[in-house]
GROMACS .gro file of C-alpha atoms in nm:
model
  353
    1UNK     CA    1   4.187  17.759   9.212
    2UNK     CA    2   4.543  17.829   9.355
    3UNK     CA    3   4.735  17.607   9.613
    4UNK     CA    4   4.862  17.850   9.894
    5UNK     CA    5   5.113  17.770  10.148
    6UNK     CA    6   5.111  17.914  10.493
    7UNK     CA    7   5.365  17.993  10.733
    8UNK     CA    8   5.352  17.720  11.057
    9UNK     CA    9   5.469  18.002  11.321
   10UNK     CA   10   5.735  17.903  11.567
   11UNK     CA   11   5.547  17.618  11.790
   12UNK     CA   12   5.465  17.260  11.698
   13UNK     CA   13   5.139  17.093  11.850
   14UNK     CA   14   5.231  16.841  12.122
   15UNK     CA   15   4.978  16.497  12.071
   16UNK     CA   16   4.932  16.279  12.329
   17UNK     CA   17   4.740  16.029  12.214
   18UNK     CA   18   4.933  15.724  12.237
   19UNK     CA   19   5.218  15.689  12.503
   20UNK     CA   20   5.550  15.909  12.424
   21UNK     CA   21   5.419  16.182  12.289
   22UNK     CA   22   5.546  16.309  11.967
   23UNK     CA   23   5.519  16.664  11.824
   24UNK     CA   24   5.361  16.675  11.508
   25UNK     CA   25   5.383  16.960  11.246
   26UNK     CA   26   5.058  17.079  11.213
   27UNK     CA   27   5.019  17.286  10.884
   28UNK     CA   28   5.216  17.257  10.561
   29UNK     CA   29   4.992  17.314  10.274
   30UNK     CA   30   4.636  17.429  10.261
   31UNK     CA   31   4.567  17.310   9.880
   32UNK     CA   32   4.238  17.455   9.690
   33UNK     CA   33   4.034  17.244   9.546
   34UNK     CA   34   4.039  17.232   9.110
   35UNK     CA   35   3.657  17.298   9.095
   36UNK     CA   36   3.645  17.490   8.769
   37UNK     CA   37   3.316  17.697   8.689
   38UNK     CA   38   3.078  17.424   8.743
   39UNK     CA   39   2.807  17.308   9.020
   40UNK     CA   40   2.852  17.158   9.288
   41UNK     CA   41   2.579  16.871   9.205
   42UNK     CA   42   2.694  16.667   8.921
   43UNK     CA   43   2.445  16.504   8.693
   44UNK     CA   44   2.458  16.132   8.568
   45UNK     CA   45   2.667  16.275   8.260
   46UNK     CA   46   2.923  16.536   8.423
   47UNK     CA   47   3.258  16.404   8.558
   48UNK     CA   48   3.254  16.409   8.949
   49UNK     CA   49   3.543  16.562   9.070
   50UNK     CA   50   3.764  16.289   9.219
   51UNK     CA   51   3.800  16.505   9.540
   52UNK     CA   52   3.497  16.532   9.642
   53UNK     CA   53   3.479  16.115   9.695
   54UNK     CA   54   3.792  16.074   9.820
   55UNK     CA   55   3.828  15.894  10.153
   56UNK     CA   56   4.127  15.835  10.394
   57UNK     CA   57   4.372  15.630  10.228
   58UNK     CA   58   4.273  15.750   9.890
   59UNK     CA   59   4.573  15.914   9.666
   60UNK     CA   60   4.532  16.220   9.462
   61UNK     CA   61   4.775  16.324   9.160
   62UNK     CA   62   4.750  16.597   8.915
   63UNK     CA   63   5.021  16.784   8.703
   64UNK     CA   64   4.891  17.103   8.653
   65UNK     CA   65   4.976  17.435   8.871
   66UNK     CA   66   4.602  17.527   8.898
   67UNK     CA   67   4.570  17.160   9.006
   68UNK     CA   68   4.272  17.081   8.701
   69UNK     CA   69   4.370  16.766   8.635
   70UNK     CA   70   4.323  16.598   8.948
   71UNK     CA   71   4.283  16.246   8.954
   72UNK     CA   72   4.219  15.926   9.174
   73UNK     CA   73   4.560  15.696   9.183
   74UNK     CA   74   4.702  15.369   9.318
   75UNK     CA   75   4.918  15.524   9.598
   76UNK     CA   76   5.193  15.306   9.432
   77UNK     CA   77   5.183  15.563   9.151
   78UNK     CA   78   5.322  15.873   9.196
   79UNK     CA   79   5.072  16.138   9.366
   80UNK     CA   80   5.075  16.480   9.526
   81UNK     CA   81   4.834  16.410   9.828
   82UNK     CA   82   4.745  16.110  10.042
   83UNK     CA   83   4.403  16.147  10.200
   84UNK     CA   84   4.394  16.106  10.586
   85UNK     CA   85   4.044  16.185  10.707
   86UNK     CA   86   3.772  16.387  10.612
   87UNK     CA   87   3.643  16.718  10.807
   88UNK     CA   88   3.348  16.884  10.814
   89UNK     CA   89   3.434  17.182  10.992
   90UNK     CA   90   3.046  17.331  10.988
   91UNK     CA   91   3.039  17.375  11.327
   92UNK     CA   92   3.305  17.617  11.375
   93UNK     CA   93   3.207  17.808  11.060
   94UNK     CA   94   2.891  17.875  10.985
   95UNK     CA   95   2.700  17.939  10.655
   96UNK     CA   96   2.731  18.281  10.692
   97UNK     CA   97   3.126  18.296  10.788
   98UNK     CA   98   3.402  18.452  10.521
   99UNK     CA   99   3.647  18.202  10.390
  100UNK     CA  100   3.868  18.143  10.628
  101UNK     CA  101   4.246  18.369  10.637
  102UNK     CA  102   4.569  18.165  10.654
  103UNK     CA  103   4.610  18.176  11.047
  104UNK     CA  104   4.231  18.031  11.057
  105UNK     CA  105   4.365  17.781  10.797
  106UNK     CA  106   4.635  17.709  11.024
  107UNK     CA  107   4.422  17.672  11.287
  108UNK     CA  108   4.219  17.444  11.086
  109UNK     CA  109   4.495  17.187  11.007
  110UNK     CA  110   4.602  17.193  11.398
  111UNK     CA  111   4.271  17.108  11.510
  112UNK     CA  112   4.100  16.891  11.297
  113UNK     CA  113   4.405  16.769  11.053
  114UNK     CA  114   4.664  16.685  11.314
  115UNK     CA  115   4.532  16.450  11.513
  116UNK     CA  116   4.396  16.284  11.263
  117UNK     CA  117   4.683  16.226  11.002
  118UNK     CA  118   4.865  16.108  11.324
  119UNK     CA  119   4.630  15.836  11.406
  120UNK     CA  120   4.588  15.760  11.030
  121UNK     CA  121   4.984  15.687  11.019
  122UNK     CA  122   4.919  15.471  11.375
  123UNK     CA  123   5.078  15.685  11.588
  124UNK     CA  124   5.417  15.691  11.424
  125UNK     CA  125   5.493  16.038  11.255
  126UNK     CA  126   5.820  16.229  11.212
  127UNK     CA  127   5.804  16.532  11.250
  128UNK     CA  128   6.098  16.625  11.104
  129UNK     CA  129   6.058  16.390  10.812
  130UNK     CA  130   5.939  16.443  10.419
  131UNK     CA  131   5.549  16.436  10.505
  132UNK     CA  132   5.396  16.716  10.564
  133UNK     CA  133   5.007  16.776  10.701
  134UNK     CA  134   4.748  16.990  10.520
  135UNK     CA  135   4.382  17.027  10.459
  136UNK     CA  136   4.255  17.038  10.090
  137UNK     CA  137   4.004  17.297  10.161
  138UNK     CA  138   3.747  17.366   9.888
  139UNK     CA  139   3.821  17.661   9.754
  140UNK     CA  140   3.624  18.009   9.815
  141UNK     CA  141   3.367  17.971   9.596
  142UNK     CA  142   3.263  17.621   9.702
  143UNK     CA  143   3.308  17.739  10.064
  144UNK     CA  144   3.020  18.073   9.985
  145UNK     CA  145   2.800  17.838   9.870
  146UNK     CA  146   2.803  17.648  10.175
  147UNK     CA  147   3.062  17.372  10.118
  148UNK     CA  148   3.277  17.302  10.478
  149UNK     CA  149   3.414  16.938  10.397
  150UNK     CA  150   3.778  16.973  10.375
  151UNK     CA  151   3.996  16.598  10.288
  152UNK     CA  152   4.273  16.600  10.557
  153UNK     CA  153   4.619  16.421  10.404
  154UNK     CA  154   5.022  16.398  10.377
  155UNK     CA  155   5.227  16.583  10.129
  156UNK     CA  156   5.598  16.586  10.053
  157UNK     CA  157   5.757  16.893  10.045
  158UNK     CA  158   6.124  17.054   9.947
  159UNK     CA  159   6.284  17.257  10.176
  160UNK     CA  160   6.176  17.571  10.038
  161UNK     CA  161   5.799  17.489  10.001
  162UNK     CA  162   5.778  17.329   9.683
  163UNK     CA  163   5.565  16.981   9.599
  164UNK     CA  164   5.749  16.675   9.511
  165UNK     CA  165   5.589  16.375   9.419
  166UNK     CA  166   5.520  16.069   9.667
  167UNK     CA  167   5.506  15.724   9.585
  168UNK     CA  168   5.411  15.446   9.817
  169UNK     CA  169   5.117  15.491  10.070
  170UNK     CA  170   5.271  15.674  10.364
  171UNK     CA  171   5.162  15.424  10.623
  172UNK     CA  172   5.433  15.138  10.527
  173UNK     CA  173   5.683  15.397  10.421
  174UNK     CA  174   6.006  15.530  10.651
  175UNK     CA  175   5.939  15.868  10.666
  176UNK     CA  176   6.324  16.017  10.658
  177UNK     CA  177   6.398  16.299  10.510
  178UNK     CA  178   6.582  16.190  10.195
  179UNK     CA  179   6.670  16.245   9.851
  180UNK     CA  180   6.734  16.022   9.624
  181UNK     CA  181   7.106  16.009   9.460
  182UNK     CA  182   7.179  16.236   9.249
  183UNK     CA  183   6.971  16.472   9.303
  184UNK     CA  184   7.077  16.881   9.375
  185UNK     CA  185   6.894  17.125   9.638
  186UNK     CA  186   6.902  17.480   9.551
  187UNK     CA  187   6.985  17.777   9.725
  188UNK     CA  188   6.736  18.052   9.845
  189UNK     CA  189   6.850  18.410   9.806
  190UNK     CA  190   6.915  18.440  10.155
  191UNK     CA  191   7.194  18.173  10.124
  192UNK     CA  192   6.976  17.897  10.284
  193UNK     CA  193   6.837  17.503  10.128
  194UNK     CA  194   6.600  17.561   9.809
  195UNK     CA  195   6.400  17.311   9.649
  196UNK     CA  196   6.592  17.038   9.418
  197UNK     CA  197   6.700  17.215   9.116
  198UNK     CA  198   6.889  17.047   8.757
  199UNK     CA  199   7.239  16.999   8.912
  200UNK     CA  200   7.344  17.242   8.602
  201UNK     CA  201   7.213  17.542   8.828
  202UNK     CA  202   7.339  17.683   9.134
  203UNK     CA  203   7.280  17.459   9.455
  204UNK     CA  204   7.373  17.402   9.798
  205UNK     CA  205   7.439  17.042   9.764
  206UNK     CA  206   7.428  16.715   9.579
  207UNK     CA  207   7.293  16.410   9.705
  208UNK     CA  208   7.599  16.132   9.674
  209UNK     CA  209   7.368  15.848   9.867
  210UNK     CA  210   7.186  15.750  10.154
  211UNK     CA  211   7.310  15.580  10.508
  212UNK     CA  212   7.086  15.361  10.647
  213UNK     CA  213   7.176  15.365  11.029
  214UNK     CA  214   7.115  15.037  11.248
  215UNK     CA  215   6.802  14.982  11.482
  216UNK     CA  216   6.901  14.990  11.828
  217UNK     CA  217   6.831  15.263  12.077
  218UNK     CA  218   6.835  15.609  11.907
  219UNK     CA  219   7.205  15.694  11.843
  220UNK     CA  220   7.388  16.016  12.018
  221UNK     CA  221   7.506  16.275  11.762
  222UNK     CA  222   7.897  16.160  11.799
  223UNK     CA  223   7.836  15.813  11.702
  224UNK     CA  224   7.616  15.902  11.442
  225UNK     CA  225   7.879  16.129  11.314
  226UNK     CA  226   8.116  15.840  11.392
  227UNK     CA  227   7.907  15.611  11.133
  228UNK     CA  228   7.809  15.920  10.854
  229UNK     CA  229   8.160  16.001  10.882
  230UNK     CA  230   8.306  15.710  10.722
  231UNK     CA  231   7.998  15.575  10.484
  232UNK     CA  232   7.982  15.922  10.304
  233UNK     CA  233   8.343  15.974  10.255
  234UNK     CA  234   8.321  15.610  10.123
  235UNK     CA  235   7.966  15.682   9.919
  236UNK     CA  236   8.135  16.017   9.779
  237UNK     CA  237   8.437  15.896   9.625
  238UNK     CA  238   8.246  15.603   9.443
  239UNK     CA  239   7.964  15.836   9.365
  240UNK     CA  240   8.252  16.112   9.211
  241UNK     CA  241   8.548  15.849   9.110
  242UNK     CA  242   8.811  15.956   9.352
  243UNK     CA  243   8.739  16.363   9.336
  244UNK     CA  244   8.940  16.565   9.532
  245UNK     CA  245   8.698  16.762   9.678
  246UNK     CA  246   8.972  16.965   9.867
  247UNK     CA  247   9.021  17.096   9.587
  248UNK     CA  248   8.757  17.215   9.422
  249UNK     CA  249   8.619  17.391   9.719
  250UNK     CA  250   8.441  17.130   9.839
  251UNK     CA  251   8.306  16.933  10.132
  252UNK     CA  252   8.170  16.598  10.172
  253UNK     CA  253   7.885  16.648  10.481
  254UNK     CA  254   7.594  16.458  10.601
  255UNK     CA  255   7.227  16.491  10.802
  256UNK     CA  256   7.180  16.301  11.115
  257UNK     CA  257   6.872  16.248  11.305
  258UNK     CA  258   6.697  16.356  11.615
  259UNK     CA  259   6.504  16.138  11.872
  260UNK     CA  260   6.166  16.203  11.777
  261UNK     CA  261   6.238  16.106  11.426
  262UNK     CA  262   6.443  15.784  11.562
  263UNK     CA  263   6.117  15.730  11.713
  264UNK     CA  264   5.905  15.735  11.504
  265UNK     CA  265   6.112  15.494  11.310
  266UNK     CA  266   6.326  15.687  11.065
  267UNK     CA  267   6.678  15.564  10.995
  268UNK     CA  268   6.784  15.688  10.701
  269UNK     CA  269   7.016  15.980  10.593
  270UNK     CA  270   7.167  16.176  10.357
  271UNK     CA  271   7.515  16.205  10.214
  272UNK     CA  272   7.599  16.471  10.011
  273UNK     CA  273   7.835  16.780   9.879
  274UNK     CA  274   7.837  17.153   9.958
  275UNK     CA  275   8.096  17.422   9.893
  276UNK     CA  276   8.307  17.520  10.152
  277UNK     CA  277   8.185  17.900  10.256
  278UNK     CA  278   8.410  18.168  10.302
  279UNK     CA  279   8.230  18.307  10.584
  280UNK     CA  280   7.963  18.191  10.931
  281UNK     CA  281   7.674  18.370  10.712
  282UNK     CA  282   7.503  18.115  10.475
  283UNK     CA  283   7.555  17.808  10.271
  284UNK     CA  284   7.783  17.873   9.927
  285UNK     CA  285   7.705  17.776   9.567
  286UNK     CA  286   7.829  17.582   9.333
  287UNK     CA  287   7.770  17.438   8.930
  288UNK     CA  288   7.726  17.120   8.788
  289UNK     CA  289   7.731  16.761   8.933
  290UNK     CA  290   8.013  16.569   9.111
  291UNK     CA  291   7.888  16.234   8.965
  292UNK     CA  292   8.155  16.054   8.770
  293UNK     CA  293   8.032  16.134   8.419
  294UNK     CA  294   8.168  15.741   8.354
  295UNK     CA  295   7.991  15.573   8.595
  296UNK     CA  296   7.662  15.380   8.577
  297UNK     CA  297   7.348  15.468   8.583
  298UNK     CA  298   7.183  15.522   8.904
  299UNK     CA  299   6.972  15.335   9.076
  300UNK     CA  300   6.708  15.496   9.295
  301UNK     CA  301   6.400  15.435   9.458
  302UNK     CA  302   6.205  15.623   9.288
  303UNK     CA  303   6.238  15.822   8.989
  304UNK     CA  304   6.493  16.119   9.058
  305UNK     CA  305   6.319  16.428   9.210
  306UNK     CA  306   6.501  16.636   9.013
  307UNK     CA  307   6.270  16.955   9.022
  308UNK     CA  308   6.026  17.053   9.280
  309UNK     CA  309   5.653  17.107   9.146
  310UNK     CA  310   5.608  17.475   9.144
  311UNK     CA  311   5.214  17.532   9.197
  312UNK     CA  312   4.982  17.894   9.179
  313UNK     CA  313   5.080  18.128   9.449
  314UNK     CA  314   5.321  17.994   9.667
  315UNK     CA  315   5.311  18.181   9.949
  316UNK     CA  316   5.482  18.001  10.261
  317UNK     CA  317   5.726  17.893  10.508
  318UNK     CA  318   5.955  17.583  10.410
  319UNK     CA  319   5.896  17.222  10.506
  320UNK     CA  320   6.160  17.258  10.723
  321UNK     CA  321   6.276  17.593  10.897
  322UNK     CA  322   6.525  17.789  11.122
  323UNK     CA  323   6.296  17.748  11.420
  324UNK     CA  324   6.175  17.325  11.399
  325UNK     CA  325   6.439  17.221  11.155
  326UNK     CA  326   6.626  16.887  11.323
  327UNK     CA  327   6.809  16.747  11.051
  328UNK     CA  328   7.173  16.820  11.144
  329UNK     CA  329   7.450  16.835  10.864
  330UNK     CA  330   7.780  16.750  10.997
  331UNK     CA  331   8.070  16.852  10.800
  332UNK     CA  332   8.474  16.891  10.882
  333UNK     CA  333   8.547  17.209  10.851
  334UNK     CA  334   8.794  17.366  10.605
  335UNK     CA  335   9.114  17.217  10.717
  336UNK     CA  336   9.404  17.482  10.905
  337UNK     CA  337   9.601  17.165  11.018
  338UNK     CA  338   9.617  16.775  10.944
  339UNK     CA  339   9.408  16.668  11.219
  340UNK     CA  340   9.093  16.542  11.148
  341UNK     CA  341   8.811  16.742  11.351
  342UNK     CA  342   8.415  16.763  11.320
  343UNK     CA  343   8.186  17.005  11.370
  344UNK     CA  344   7.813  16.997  11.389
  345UNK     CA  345   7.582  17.313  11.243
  346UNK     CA  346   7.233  17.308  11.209
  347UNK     CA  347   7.072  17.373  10.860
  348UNK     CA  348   6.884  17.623  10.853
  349UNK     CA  349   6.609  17.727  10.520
  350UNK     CA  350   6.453  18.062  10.438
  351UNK     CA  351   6.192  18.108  10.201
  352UNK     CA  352   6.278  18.373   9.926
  353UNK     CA  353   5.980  18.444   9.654
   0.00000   0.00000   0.00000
């Protein structure tokens, strides 16, 4: 079976099930389940598929594009999917009905996978954050014999679609949309943010480090910029060993954060590198790492995500694009005099397959 990604459309779905309503992305991924050739019933001496027991709060891994090799993990481990709720979506689709197209997919994930991952995560989701919400449906030949269970669950996605691995269960973690040092993001044909790619290749920037802005009430752009401003050129010239990035065409520039993400309690951002671009019409790109080929090792998080996971028939939209994107980069601009100005641009990705 193949894991197909679907475009989200230009809306979000409003939830108002606790007070302040958040939006919440409905549909990222709609994953087929690795069923193989066999039956549905398992005997006493056949594997059971580790899908079809898995319950919210359950984690799911597998390394595979055709997603085989599917296993039950400790959500400390690393893992692809984190299981929200379980669906039985019999009601709306009989035994007779065709497997469902993507916008019934869609459709799918907003009403029965929405809601749900949002109470799973206790009300506190970013919708402009790394998770992403999708049903693991069970594939088309499960569904003609009669099989309308889908597992509802998180995901973390690049910025142009592909998987990247999760670790930690999602309900404890901040949800911000970060990368960890050191790692590159590609750059889509149509000159927009691609998936992290080896730093050797062309990208649209490099991740220098990560700001972690104070609690308080949610932070207007300008003093945001105020605080990115001076931690990244800080972060950047450790991170490089005094580069001039002037010179080499470069720009130190940074994300900041909108107030539904502040809400929901993300306070982290990125600092990172980008070429300078010769023109208003699309990100530039550049070779090889900044990183101070002297310096120590890094210390992350988590193990680098250097490469997105690529899976069977990718098909989709971006985690986050031109129309719900709020992550802001802020960069200075390339310089025509010695005063120091700042201007704020929103990102904006394009898928390109």
């Amino acid at each position: 079976m193949s894991a197909r990604w679907f475009r989200r459309g230009d809306h979000l779905v409003m939830l108002g099930a606790f007070a302040g309503a958040f939006t919440l992305l409905a549909l990222s991924a709609v994953t087929s389940w690795p069923v193989g050739a066999g039956p549905i019933v398992q005997t006493s001496s056949e594997p059971v598929n580790p899908v079809y027991t898995a319950e919210a709060g359950d984690c799911l891994n597998w390394t595979k594009r055709n997603l085989s090799d599917v296993t039950k993990v400790d959500c400390a481990a690393q893992h692809m999917f984190e299981v929200t709720g379980v669906a039985d979506v019999g009601a709306a689709y009989g035994p007779q009905a065709p497997f469902p197209t993507d916008e019934q997919w869609q459709k799918i994930s907003e009403e029965y996978c929405a809601k749900t991952s949002l109470d799973y995560l206790g009300g506190r989701f970013d919708p402009y954050g790394k998770y992403t919400v999708g049903p693991l449906n069970p594939g088309e030949r499960l569904w003609a014999d009669g099989k309308r269970t889908v597992r509802c669950g998180l995901q973390v996605a690049g910025a142009a679609g592909g998987l990247l691995p999760a670790y930690g269960t999602a309900r404890t973690q901040d949800q911000s949309d970060v990368y960890d040092p050191g790692v590159c993001l590609g750059i889509t044909e149509a000159r927009g943010v691609g998936d992290p790619v080896d730093c050797a290749q062309p990208h649209a920037f490099e991740i220098v480090g990560i700001v972690t802005l104070p609690d308080g009430p949610f932070p207007a752009p300008e003093k945001q910029d105020e605080t990115m401003s001076a931690e990244c050129a800080r972060i950047a010239a450790e991170y490089s060993g005094g580069m001039d990035f002037r010179a080499k065409g470069l720009i130190v520039t940074w994300d900041t954060r909108k107030p539904e993400s502040w809400a929901a309690g993300s306070r982290r951002a990125n600092c990172k590198v980008g070429a300078i671009p010769p023109d208003n019409t699309g990100l530039t790109a550049f070779e090889r790492s900044v990183r101070n080929p002297d310096a120590p090792p890094l210390t992350t998080a988590n193990p680098p995500q250097t490469t997105a996971v690529q899976q069977d028939e990718p098909t989709g939209a971006p985690l986050h694009s031109s129309s719900g994107s709020a992550t802001t980069t802020s960069a200075p601009p390339a310089p025509t005099s010695d005063k120091p100005t700042t201007t704020s641009t929103s990102e904006t990705t394009t898928t390109s397959r």
